[in-house]
Short mmCIF file of C-alpha atoms (C1' of nucleotides) in Angstrom, two decimals:
data_model
loop_
_atom_site.label_atom_id
_atom_site.label_comp_id
_atom_site.label_asym_id
_atom_site.label_seq_id
_atom_site.Cartn_x
_atom_site.Cartn_y
_atom_site.Cartn_z
CA UNK K 2 23.86 7.65 17.49
CA UNK K 3 25.75 4.16 16.59
CA UNK K 4 27.59 3.54 12.97
CA UNK K 5 25.34 0.39 11.87
CA UNK K 6 21.61 2.07 12.76
CA UNK K 7 22.37 5.51 11.27
CA UNK K 8 24.03 3.47 8.42
CA UNK K 9 19.97 1.58 8.13
CA UNK K 10 18.46 4.59 8.80
CA UNK K 11 19.99 6.46 5.85
CA UNK K 12 19.97 3.19 4.07
CA UNK K 13 16.10 3.10 4.44
CA UNK K 14 14.95 6.82 4.13
CA UNK K 15 17.37 6.16 0.47
CA UNK K 16 14.75 3.95 -0.22
CA UNK K 17 12.07 5.76 1.08
CA UNK K 18 13.50 9.08 -1.28
CA UNK K 19 13.42 7.46 -4.78
CA UNK K 20 9.85 7.86 -4.72
CA UNK K 21 9.66 10.91 -3.31
CA UNK K 22 12.45 12.40 -5.70
CA UNK K 23 9.99 10.59 -9.02
CA UNK K 24 6.89 12.82 -8.18
CA UNK K 25 9.63 16.02 -7.84
CA UNK K 26 9.01 16.59 -11.43
CA UNK K 27 5.61 18.88 -12.54
CA UNK K 28 6.10 16.78 -15.40
CA UNK K 29 5.97 13.12 -14.39
CA UNK K 30 3.30 13.92 -12.54
CA UNK K 31 0.96 14.88 -15.37
CA UNK K 32 2.29 12.00 -16.69
CA UNK K 33 1.52 9.69 -13.90
CA UNK K 34 -0.65 11.77 -13.83
CA UNK K 35 -2.44 10.76 -16.90
CA UNK K 36 -1.93 7.15 -17.19
CA UNK K 37 -3.89 7.49 -14.41
CA UNK K 38 -6.97 7.87 -17.12
CA UNK K 39 -5.62 4.32 -17.98
CA UNK K 40 -2.24 2.75 -19.93
CA UNK K 41 -0.72 4.89 -22.78
CA UNK K 42 2.09 4.46 -25.32
CA UNK K 43 4.97 7.11 -24.89
CA UNK K 44 4.27 9.07 -27.85
CA UNK K 45 0.74 9.41 -27.01
CA UNK K 46 2.50 10.99 -23.14
CA UNK K 47 5.12 12.84 -25.11
CA UNK K 48 1.90 14.09 -27.41
CA UNK K 49 -0.13 15.34 -24.26
CA UNK K 50 2.49 16.63 -22.19
CA UNK K 51 4.41 18.12 -25.42
CA UNK K 52 7.21 16.86 -24.56
CA UNK K 53 10.08 15.40 -26.75
CA UNK K 54 9.82 11.70 -27.24
CA UNK K 55 12.76 11.42 -26.16
CA UNK K 56 12.40 13.49 -22.97
CA UNK K 57 9.46 11.80 -22.14
CA UNK K 58 10.94 8.08 -22.61
CA UNK K 59 13.71 9.77 -19.94
CA UNK K 60 11.36 10.41 -17.59
CA UNK K 61 9.37 7.45 -17.76
CA UNK K 62 12.28 5.66 -17.48
CA UNK K 63 13.15 7.64 -14.34
CA UNK K 64 9.10 6.30 -13.32
CA UNK K 65 9.99 2.52 -13.70
CA UNK K 66 13.07 2.65 -11.84
CA UNK K 67 11.20 4.15 -9.13
CA UNK K 68 8.65 1.01 -9.69
CA UNK K 69 5.57 4.29 -10.14
CA UNK K 70 4.94 2.48 -13.39
CA UNK K 71 4.89 -0.30 -15.66
CA UNK K 72 6.07 -1.14 -19.36
CA UNK K 73 4.76 -4.03 -21.42
CA UNK K 74 5.88 -4.08 -25.11
CA UNK K 75 3.32 -4.62 -27.14
CA UNK K 76 4.62 -5.15 -30.84
CA UNK K 77 6.00 -1.87 -32.65
CA UNK K 78 5.10 0.11 -28.64
CA UNK K 79 5.50 0.38 -25.14
CA UNK K 80 2.10 0.79 -23.10
CA UNK K 81 2.77 2.36 -19.54
CA UNK K 82 0.24 1.78 -16.66
CA UNK K 83 0.77 2.92 -13.24
CA UNK K 84 0.99 0.50 -10.58
CA UNK K 85 -0.71 -0.62 -8.10
CA UNK K 86 -1.84 2.02 -5.45
CA UNK K 87 -0.15 4.82 -7.38
CA UNK K 88 -3.00 6.26 -7.95
CA UNK K 89 -3.91 6.29 -4.27
CA UNK K 90 -0.96 8.39 -4.05
CA UNK K 91 -1.10 10.90 -6.48
CA UNK K 92 -5.00 11.73 -4.92
CA UNK K 93 -3.34 11.91 -1.45
CA UNK K 94 0.02 14.01 -2.36
CA UNK K 95 -2.47 16.54 -4.33
CA UNK K 96 -5.42 16.63 -1.63
CA UNK K 97 -2.33 18.37 0.33
CA UNK K 98 -1.08 20.34 -2.52
CA UNK K 99 -4.81 21.70 -2.53
CA UNK K 100 -4.83 22.12 1.68
CA UNK K 101 -1.63 23.86 1.67
CA UNK K 102 -0.23 25.29 -1.28
CA UNK K 103 -2.28 28.80 -1.54
CA UNK K 104 -1.18 29.44 -4.68
CA UNK K 105 -3.04 26.76 -6.28
CA UNK K 106 -6.51 28.03 -5.66
CA UNK K 107 -5.18 31.54 -7.08
CA UNK K 108 -4.13 29.78 -10.63
CA UNK K 109 -7.19 28.00 -10.51
CA UNK K 110 -9.52 31.06 -10.40
CA UNK K 111 -6.98 33.62 -12.19
CA UNK K 112 -7.96 30.73 -14.93
CA UNK K 113 -11.64 30.05 -14.74
CA UNK K 114 -11.82 34.11 -13.88
CA UNK K 115 -14.28 35.92 -16.34
CA UNK K 116 -15.55 32.44 -18.08
CA UNK K 117 -19.07 31.60 -17.71
CA UNK K 118 -19.98 28.64 -16.50
CA UNK K 119 -17.49 27.41 -13.92
CA UNK K 120 -18.67 28.10 -10.97
CA UNK K 121 -18.79 24.50 -8.61
CA UNK K 122 -21.98 22.79 -8.36
CA UNK K 123 -23.32 21.20 -6.00
CA UNK K 124 -22.94 17.96 -6.43
CA UNK K 125 -25.88 15.66 -4.38
CA UNK K 126 -28.19 18.55 -6.21
CA UNK K 127 -26.79 17.23 -9.61
CA UNK K 128 -27.37 13.09 -8.52
CA UNK K 129 -30.84 14.12 -8.16
CA UNK K 130 -31.46 16.75 -11.89
CA UNK K 131 -29.87 13.83 -12.92
CA UNK K 132 -32.17 10.75 -12.86
CA UNK K 133 -34.98 13.77 -12.99
CA UNK K 134 -33.97 14.20 -16.46
CA UNK K 135 -33.38 17.50 -16.08
CA UNK K 136 -29.68 18.29 -16.78
CA UNK K 137 -27.91 16.63 -19.90
CA UNK K 138 -25.10 14.92 -18.25
CA UNK K 139 -22.00 15.03 -20.45
CA UNK K 140 -18.44 12.75 -20.23
CA UNK K 141 -16.33 14.88 -22.85
CA UNK K 142 -12.80 13.12 -22.55
CA UNK K 143 -11.92 10.70 -25.64
CA UNK K 144 -14.13 7.70 -25.69
CA UNK K 145 -11.55 4.98 -24.53
CA UNK K 146 -12.19 6.62 -21.44
CA UNK K 147 -15.34 7.18 -21.27
CA UNK K 148 -15.72 3.84 -22.02
CA UNK K 149 -13.54 2.54 -18.94
CA UNK K 150 -15.75 4.20 -16.75
CA UNK K 151 -17.79 7.04 -16.46
CA UNK K 152 -20.57 8.29 -14.07
CA UNK K 153 -24.01 6.78 -14.56
CA UNK K 154 -26.26 8.52 -16.74
CA UNK K 155 -23.55 10.33 -18.78
CA UNK K 156 -23.09 10.98 -22.31
CA UNK K 157 -19.76 10.44 -24.13
CA UNK K 158 -19.20 13.61 -26.37
CA UNK K 159 -15.37 13.27 -26.76
CA UNK K 160 -14.41 17.49 -26.77
CA UNK K 161 -12.88 16.75 -30.58
CA UNK K 162 -16.20 15.86 -31.66
CA UNK K 163 -18.12 18.12 -29.74
CA UNK K 164 -18.62 20.52 -32.68
CA UNK K 165 -20.59 18.18 -34.81
CA UNK K 166 -22.65 17.02 -32.56
CA UNK K 167 -24.53 20.40 -31.21
CA UNK K 168 -27.14 20.12 -33.41
CA UNK K 169 -28.24 16.90 -31.20
CA UNK K 170 -28.06 18.91 -28.15
CA UNK K 171 -30.80 20.86 -26.64
CA UNK K 172 -30.93 24.84 -26.22
CA UNK K 173 -33.80 24.17 -23.40
CA UNK K 174 -31.96 22.21 -21.24
CA UNK K 175 -29.46 22.91 -18.81
CA UNK K 176 -26.11 20.84 -19.98
CA UNK K 177 -23.23 19.75 -17.18
CA UNK K 178 -19.94 18.53 -18.33
CA UNK K 179 -16.94 16.71 -17.31
CA UNK K 180 -13.58 15.15 -17.62
CA UNK K 181 -10.95 14.31 -15.54
CA UNK K 182 -10.81 16.75 -12.94
CA UNK K 183 -9.91 19.67 -11.74
CA UNK K 184 -6.93 20.70 -13.98
CA UNK K 185 -7.98 18.49 -16.54
CA UNK K 186 -9.83 21.65 -18.99
CA UNK K 187 -11.08 19.61 -21.55
CA UNK K 188 -15.21 20.61 -19.22
CA UNK K 189 -13.84 24.55 -19.87
CA UNK K 190 -13.30 24.75 -23.09
CA UNK K 191 -16.48 22.78 -23.94
CA UNK K 192 -18.42 24.64 -21.60
CA UNK K 193 -16.59 28.08 -23.58
CA UNK K 194 -18.17 26.23 -26.82
CA UNK K 195 -21.03 25.15 -26.16
CA UNK K 196 -21.89 28.59 -23.72
CA UNK K 197 -20.89 30.73 -26.70
CA UNK K 198 -23.06 28.24 -29.56
CA UNK K 199 -26.38 29.97 -27.15
CA UNK K 200 -26.36 26.44 -24.91
CA UNK K 201 -26.92 26.93 -21.27
CA UNK K 202 -24.14 24.74 -20.56
CA UNK K 203 -21.70 24.79 -16.58
CA UNK K 204 -18.62 22.60 -15.89
CA UNK K 205 -18.58 19.79 -12.90
CA UNK K 206 -15.52 20.24 -11.85
CA UNK K 207 -15.40 16.64 -10.08
CA UNK K 208 -14.05 14.29 -12.38
CA UNK K 209 -14.30 9.93 -12.27
CA UNK K 210 -11.47 9.84 -9.81
CA UNK K 211 -13.34 11.96 -7.52
CA UNK K 212 -16.43 10.39 -7.91
CA UNK K 213 -15.65 7.30 -7.12
CA UNK K 214 -13.30 8.59 -4.29
CA UNK K 215 -16.40 9.62 -2.93
CA UNK K 216 -18.09 6.41 -3.13
CA UNK K 217 -20.32 7.36 -5.46
CA UNK K 218 -21.09 4.51 -8.40
CA UNK K 219 -19.55 4.28 -12.28
CA UNK K 220 -20.57 2.44 -15.00
CA UNK K 221 -18.01 1.24 -17.98
CA UNK K 222 -19.24 -0.38 -21.91
CA UNK K 223 -20.62 1.16 -24.55
CA UNK K 224 -22.70 4.90 -24.40
CA UNK K 225 -26.25 3.75 -24.53
CA UNK K 226 -27.23 6.34 -27.47
CA UNK O 11 -3.21 21.92 -26.79
CA UNK O 12 -3.49 25.82 -26.41
CA UNK O 13 -1.24 27.36 -24.99
CA UNK O 14 -3.23 28.87 -22.43
CA UNK O 15 -4.86 25.51 -21.21
CA UNK O 16 -0.58 24.29 -21.74
CA UNK O 17 -0.09 27.63 -19.68
CA UNK O 18 -2.49 26.64 -16.98
CA UNK O 19 -1.32 22.69 -16.95
CA UNK O 20 2.54 24.10 -16.41
CA UNK O 21 1.85 25.78 -13.84
CA UNK O 22 -0.51 24.26 -11.81
CA UNK O 23 1.82 20.52 -11.88
CA UNK O 24 4.62 23.45 -10.79
CA UNK O 25 3.49 24.10 -7.17
CA UNK O 26 1.84 19.93 -7.27
CA UNK O 27 6.09 19.56 -7.97
CA UNK O 28 6.84 21.27 -4.45
CA UNK O 29 5.28 18.52 -2.69
CA UNK O 30 7.42 16.25 -4.60
CA UNK O 31 10.46 17.72 -4.11
CA UNK O 32 10.23 18.61 0.01
CA UNK O 33 9.82 14.79 0.05
CA UNK O 34 12.48 13.81 -2.94
CA UNK O 35 15.34 13.88 -0.46
CA UNK O 36 16.16 11.03 2.25
CA UNK O 37 17.09 13.69 4.94
CA UNK O 38 14.25 15.89 5.17
CA UNK O 39 12.04 12.39 5.02
CA UNK O 40 13.23 11.47 7.99
CA UNK O 41 13.15 15.52 9.48
CA UNK O 42 9.19 14.27 8.30
CA UNK O 43 9.22 11.55 10.33
CA UNK O 44 10.55 12.65 13.11
CA UNK O 45 8.58 15.91 13.95
CA UNK O 46 5.58 13.51 13.44
CA UNK O 47 6.43 12.11 16.31
CA UNK O 48 6.40 15.52 17.94
CA UNK O 49 7.22 18.98 18.21
CA UNK O 50 11.07 19.90 17.66
CA UNK O 51 13.97 22.00 18.04
CA UNK O 52 16.32 22.88 15.19
CA UNK O 53 19.28 21.80 17.33
CA UNK O 54 17.28 18.38 18.23
CA UNK O 55 16.40 17.51 14.93
CA UNK O 56 19.85 18.22 14.71
CA UNK O 57 20.92 15.42 16.28
CA UNK O 58 18.43 12.89 15.42
CA UNK O 59 19.82 13.30 11.84
CA UNK O 60 23.26 13.35 12.28
CA UNK O 61 22.85 16.52 10.17
CA UNK O 62 25.24 19.82 11.14
CA UNK O 63 22.95 22.37 12.64
CA UNK O 64 22.77 24.50 9.18
CA UNK O 65 22.05 22.03 6.92
CA UNK O 66 19.17 21.31 9.12
CA UNK O 67 17.81 24.73 9.17
CA UNK O 68 17.89 24.65 5.89
CA UNK O 69 16.01 21.37 4.95
CA UNK O 70 13.48 22.85 7.57
CA UNK O 71 14.00 26.63 5.38
CA UNK O 72 12.76 24.58 1.59
CA UNK O 73 9.77 22.25 4.02
CA UNK O 74 8.40 25.77 5.25
CA UNK O 75 8.53 26.71 1.44
CA UNK O 76 6.74 23.51 0.55
CA UNK O 77 4.04 24.12 3.26
CA UNK O 78 5.13 20.58 4.78
CA UNK O 79 6.76 22.00 8.14
CA UNK O 80 5.74 25.46 10.13
CA UNK O 81 7.35 26.59 12.81
CA UNK O 82 6.96 29.05 15.92
CA UNK O 83 9.32 31.12 17.92
CA UNK O 84 9.65 29.98 21.48
CA UNK O 85 12.39 32.18 23.10
CA UNK O 86 15.74 31.58 22.30
CA UNK O 87 14.51 27.95 19.96
CA UNK O 88 12.41 27.84 17.32
CA UNK O 89 10.35 24.67 17.44
CA UNK O 90 9.19 23.12 13.83
CA UNK O 91 5.69 20.65 13.90
CA UNK O 92 4.32 19.20 11.15
CA UNK O 93 1.55 20.79 9.04
CA UNK O 94 -1.85 19.34 8.87
CA UNK O 95 -2.45 15.99 6.65
CA UNK O 96 1.59 15.48 6.48
CA UNK O 97 2.06 13.03 8.87
CA UNK O 98 -1.14 11.40 7.33
CA UNK O 99 0.47 11.21 3.73
CA UNK O 100 3.81 10.01 4.41
CA UNK O 101 2.24 7.23 5.70
CA UNK O 102 0.85 7.17 2.22
CA UNK O 103 4.25 7.58 0.80
CA UNK O 104 5.58 4.94 3.13
CA UNK O 105 2.71 2.30 2.00
CA UNK O 106 3.96 2.92 -1.90
CA UNK O 107 7.61 2.49 -0.50
CA UNK O 108 6.90 -0.50 1.14
CA UNK O 109 4.59 -1.95 -1.61
CA UNK O 110 6.86 -1.33 -4.56
CA UNK O 111 9.88 -1.41 -3.72
CA UNK O 112 11.15 -4.75 -2.91
CA UNK O 113 14.93 -3.12 -1.38
CA UNK O 114 13.66 -1.93 1.87
CA UNK O 115 12.23 -5.34 2.89
CA UNK O 116 15.97 -6.76 1.80
CA UNK O 117 17.22 -3.84 3.86
CA UNK O 118 15.29 -4.34 6.77
CA UNK O 119 15.63 -8.19 6.23
CA UNK O 120 19.97 -7.60 6.16
CA UNK O 121 20.02 -5.79 9.45
CA UNK O 122 17.12 -7.68 11.33
CA UNK O 123 19.57 -11.32 10.55
CA UNK O 124 20.70 -12.75 12.81
CA UNK O 125 19.18 -11.05 15.81
CA UNK O 126 16.78 -12.54 18.37
CA UNK O 127 13.26 -11.72 19.00
CA UNK O 128 13.33 -9.89 16.08
CA UNK O 129 10.25 -12.67 14.30
CA UNK O 130 7.02 -10.11 13.35
CA UNK O 131 4.12 -10.30 16.45
CA UNK O 132 0.77 -10.68 15.85
CA UNK O 133 -1.43 -7.82 16.92
CA UNK O 134 -4.64 -9.44 17.23
CA UNK O 135 -2.32 -12.17 19.74
CA UNK O 136 -0.72 -9.66 21.78
CA UNK O 137 -3.44 -7.29 22.62
CA UNK O 138 -5.20 -10.43 24.08
CA UNK O 139 -2.08 -10.98 25.94
CA UNK O 140 -1.22 -8.12 27.32
CA UNK O 141 -4.98 -8.05 28.97
CA UNK O 142 -4.34 -11.32 30.66
CA UNK O 143 -1.21 -9.94 31.84
CA UNK O 144 1.00 -12.50 30.19
CA UNK O 145 3.68 -10.24 28.92
CA UNK O 146 4.91 -6.95 29.79
CA UNK O 147 4.74 -4.10 27.12
CA UNK O 148 7.72 -1.78 27.39
CA UNK O 149 7.58 1.88 25.04
CA UNK O 150 10.90 2.67 25.01
CA UNK O 151 10.87 6.11 23.07
CA UNK O 152 12.04 8.81 25.28
CA UNK O 153 9.64 10.16 27.50
CA UNK O 154 7.84 13.24 26.05
CA UNK O 155 6.52 10.71 23.56
CA UNK O 156 4.55 7.91 25.69
CA UNK O 157 3.42 11.14 27.33
CA UNK O 158 1.86 12.40 24.27
CA UNK O 159 0.53 9.22 23.47
CA UNK O 160 0.88 5.23 23.45
CA UNK O 161 -0.24 1.91 23.43
CA UNK O 162 -2.96 1.02 26.55
CA UNK O 163 -1.67 -0.86 28.72
CA UNK O 164 2.42 0.21 28.19
CA UNK O 165 5.08 1.04 30.55
CA UNK O 166 7.57 4.09 29.83
CA UNK O 167 10.89 2.89 29.43
CA UNK O 168 13.33 5.08 27.23
CA UNK O 169 15.60 3.07 25.69
CA UNK O 170 18.45 5.41 28.11
CA UNK O 171 16.78 4.25 31.25
CA UNK O 172 16.43 0.33 30.47
CA UNK O 173 19.73 -0.13 31.52
CA UNK O 174 19.22 1.45 35.62
CA UNK O 175 15.96 -0.52 35.09
CA UNK O 176 16.61 -4.20 34.76
CA UNK O 177 16.00 -5.11 38.42
CA UNK O 178 12.23 -3.97 37.65
CA UNK O 179 11.83 -6.39 34.95
CA UNK O 180 10.74 -9.86 35.84
CA UNK O 181 12.67 -12.37 34.10
CA UNK O 182 10.19 -15.62 34.18
CA UNK O 183 7.43 -12.72 31.87
CA UNK O 184 7.84 -12.26 27.97
CA UNK O 185 8.55 -8.59 27.12
CA UNK O 186 7.48 -7.05 24.33
CA UNK O 187 9.29 -3.47 23.43
CA UNK O 188 7.99 -1.02 20.48
CA UNK O 189 8.92 2.51 19.54
CA UNK O 190 8.22 4.37 16.81
CA UNK O 191 7.80 2.14 13.84
CA UNK O 192 9.17 -0.23 11.62
CA UNK O 193 12.06 2.06 10.83
CA UNK O 194 12.46 3.13 14.01
CA UNK O 195 15.50 1.17 16.20
CA UNK O 196 14.81 1.90 19.65
CA UNK O 197 13.07 -0.55 20.43
CA UNK O 198 15.71 -3.24 18.44
CA UNK O 199 18.25 -1.87 20.93
CA UNK O 200 16.12 -2.65 24.04
CA UNK O 201 15.16 -5.93 22.89
CA UNK O 202 19.00 -7.06 22.24
CA UNK O 203 20.10 -5.62 25.66
CA UNK O 204 17.38 -7.46 27.65
CA UNK O 205 17.84 -10.92 25.84
CA UNK O 206 21.52 -10.00 26.38
CA UNK O 207 21.11 -9.76 29.81
CA UNK O 208 18.59 -12.56 30.22
CA UNK O 209 15.08 -11.81 29.98
CA UNK O 210 12.71 -13.30 27.09
CA UNK O 211 12.08 -10.10 24.46
CA UNK O 212 10.31 -9.75 21.63
CA UNK O 213 9.94 -6.38 19.08
CA UNK O 214 6.80 -5.23 18.28
CA UNK O 215 7.40 -3.98 15.22
CA UNK O 216 4.18 -1.62 14.22
CA UNK O 217 4.54 1.79 16.55
CA UNK O 218 2.22 4.26 17.74
CA UNK O 219 1.31 5.48 14.20
CA UNK O 220 0.69 2.04 13.10
CA UNK O 221 -1.29 0.80 15.96
CA UNK O 222 -3.52 3.77 15.31
CA UNK O 223 -3.25 3.94 11.86
CA UNK O 224 -5.73 0.08 12.40
CA UNK O 225 -7.88 1.89 14.97
CA UNK O 226 -6.72 0.67 17.55
CA UNK O 227 -6.46 3.28 21.04
CA UNK O 228 -4.34 4.87 22.74
CA UNK O 229 -3.66 6.28 26.16
CA UNK O 230 -1.78 9.88 26.24
CA UNK O 231 -0.61 11.43 29.79
CA UNK O 232 1.45 9.83 32.61
CA UNK O 233 2.40 6.42 32.94
CA UNK O 234 0.73 4.86 36.14
CA UNK O 235 4.01 3.74 37.63
"C1'" DA R 4 25.73 47.45 28.08
"C1'" DT R 5 27.96 42.89 26.92
"C1'" DA R 6 28.19 37.74 26.33
"C1'" DT R 7 25.84 33.48 25.07
"C1'" DT R 8 22.97 31.20 22.95
"C1'" DA R 9 20.22 29.19 18.48
"C1'" DT R 10 18.69 29.80 14.27
"C1'" DT R 11 18.93 32.05 9.50
"C1'" DC R 12 21.90 33.87 6.30
"C1'" DA R 13 25.68 33.88 2.35
"C1'" DA R 14 29.41 32.20 -0.70
"C1'" DG R 15 31.48 28.73 -2.59
"C1'" DC R 16 32.29 23.53 -4.46
"C1'" DA R 17 30.53 18.99 -6.25
"C1'" DA R 18 27.29 16.22 -7.43
"C1'" DT R 19 22.67 15.74 -10.02
"C1'" DT R 20 19.00 16.38 -12.69
"C1'" DA R 21 16.09 18.42 -16.51
"C1'" DG R 22 16.42 19.48 -21.27
"C1'" DT R 23 18.37 18.98 -26.64
"C1'" DT R 24 20.22 16.18 -30.40
"C1'" DG R 25 21.50 12.36 -33.18
"C1'" DA R 26 22.12 7.41 -33.33
"C1'" DA R 27 21.49 2.90 -31.86
"C1'" DT R 28 17.81 -0.71 -30.96
"C1'" DA R 29 12.94 -3.58 -31.83
"C1'" DC R 30 9.89 -4.25 -33.64
"C1'" DT R 31 6.61 -4.63 -38.68
"C1'" DA R 32 5.26 -4.78 -42.94
"C1'" DA R 33 5.97 -5.35 -47.93
"C1'" DT E 12 16.09 -8.61 -46.69
"C1'" DT E 13 15.11 -3.83 -47.13
"C1'" DA E 14 12.28 -0.39 -45.08
"C1'" DG E 15 9.73 2.62 -42.09
"C1'" DT E 16 8.46 3.54 -36.93
"C1'" DA E 17 8.88 3.87 -31.84
"C1'" DT E 18 11.21 3.82 -28.80
"C1'" DT E 19 15.37 4.10 -26.14
"C1'" DC E 20 21.10 5.00 -25.12
"C1'" DA E 21 24.81 8.70 -25.64
"C1'" DA E 22 25.93 12.44 -24.99
"C1'" DC E 23 26.55 17.31 -23.63
"C1'" DT E 24 24.83 21.98 -21.68
"C1'" DA E 25 22.53 24.77 -18.55
"C1'" DA E 26 20.58 24.92 -14.38
"C1'" DT E 27 19.33 22.89 -9.73
"C1'" DT E 28 21.18 20.59 -5.46
"C1'" DG E 29 23.19 19.55 -1.34
"C1'" DC E 30 26.49 20.38 1.86
"C1'" DT E 31 30.03 23.13 4.34
"C1'" DT E 32 31.77 27.21 5.93
"C1'" DG E 33 32.21 31.15 8.18
"C1'" DA E 34 29.68 35.49 9.18
"C1'" DA E 35 24.67 37.98 10.29
"C1'" DT E 36 20.85 38.03 13.74
"C1'" DA E 37 17.77 37.27 17.24
"C1'" DA E 38 16.42 36.03 22.12
"C1'" DT E 39 18.56 35.90 26.62
"C1'" DA E 40 20.87 36.24 31.22
"C1'" DT E 41 24.48 38.84 33.10
#
DNA sequence: ATATTATTCAAGCAATTAGTTGAATACTAA
DNA sequence: TTAGTATTCAACTAATTGCTTGAATAATAT
């Protein structure tokens, strides 16, 4: 191959690989996943990922240099946000990974094994039962995420507040809890707590993003409580 | 965050990052791109990428371990092929990169600058003109790739044979050459050669994959020459 | 068998990367 | 101005990666 052509290809693939490098670190993938739930400050991201602040900041610089996140200074804080198309790309990566890497299913099963209420739920049946008010649908993510978009008919009960809201929930009705998606464990903890306290709770594996990706509509704003 | 949950997340993101690591190397991206045109042996891949055989083999092992390629022993050769969904994922990565990384456009422009016939072509107008036989559409990829799928109405004239086929082409009709896509240079070289010899040739940037991704149909099998 | 060919393996080097720590910077509030 | 807070930078270490070289393996042909 002629050398100017080779040079061109090398330069082009070097650029493409910037995206690949950005998503080659598990911690950066986790950061991106969180950012796809809504913008965050460095400190919050550090907390959620169990990284030091400096380390988080460095990962964010890497993501910024590969143009996968944007930053904005808001007063004392720096707020990061995913760039357009990034969340979609991440979904595509996740889909390939789930499809190709058998270990993912294994890890999930090992984690959920022995826990009650973790069986997958059929979506269409669920939609039906929500409308008929046969079940109570709980969104156990932090309230701001609920406000940014949630499944129609869901109640916002952040995991942290669930303990104190127990009295308001009926023991005779089935409770379905959901959060960010299959790899978010907020709903797992919620279901465990509820079942322990004598409620009948199950987990909806799909999160808002998956819900939306299936063409199902979301609501946003305050919960009509 | 509770440690079993943290452990779960770390394990899950470790698995996701296997896909990211696989596409974090420019050479592996190039290998995958080539494989998405059809299966190849190690030697051919090494030739096309200007890598040593051993190095190519190692990259392929990495891709195999992240489940992005599959291999099959055929006699003396080992044939590699992309796993299902991989080509689609690659398209998604390319799309993000093109959209977010301005350098890509710059590199492309710098490479094409000063070369005749490289201006982008409007697709719908082209389709029309092909049907009316106002232009001749050349597929300048190796013949086996043409056979695997090509744009309807195209003639298979691999770049290597173009030189010896010149006499069969009319000088008064516009010639449109295409190959694998925006970053494949076969059609660039074809157009340069044709224009040098007095033909009126332009390059179609889109390749078969892009063509297909836009919902336009392809033909396969022999050229009706 | 023996030779040949395509591919993989193993060892080693240079370059890169993830993470830590402590200092520097940038903004806000008193 | 000063003090306090959020973030980034700089220097360093340990681990990983990309690539090379030469040997080992596996299938085929003589």
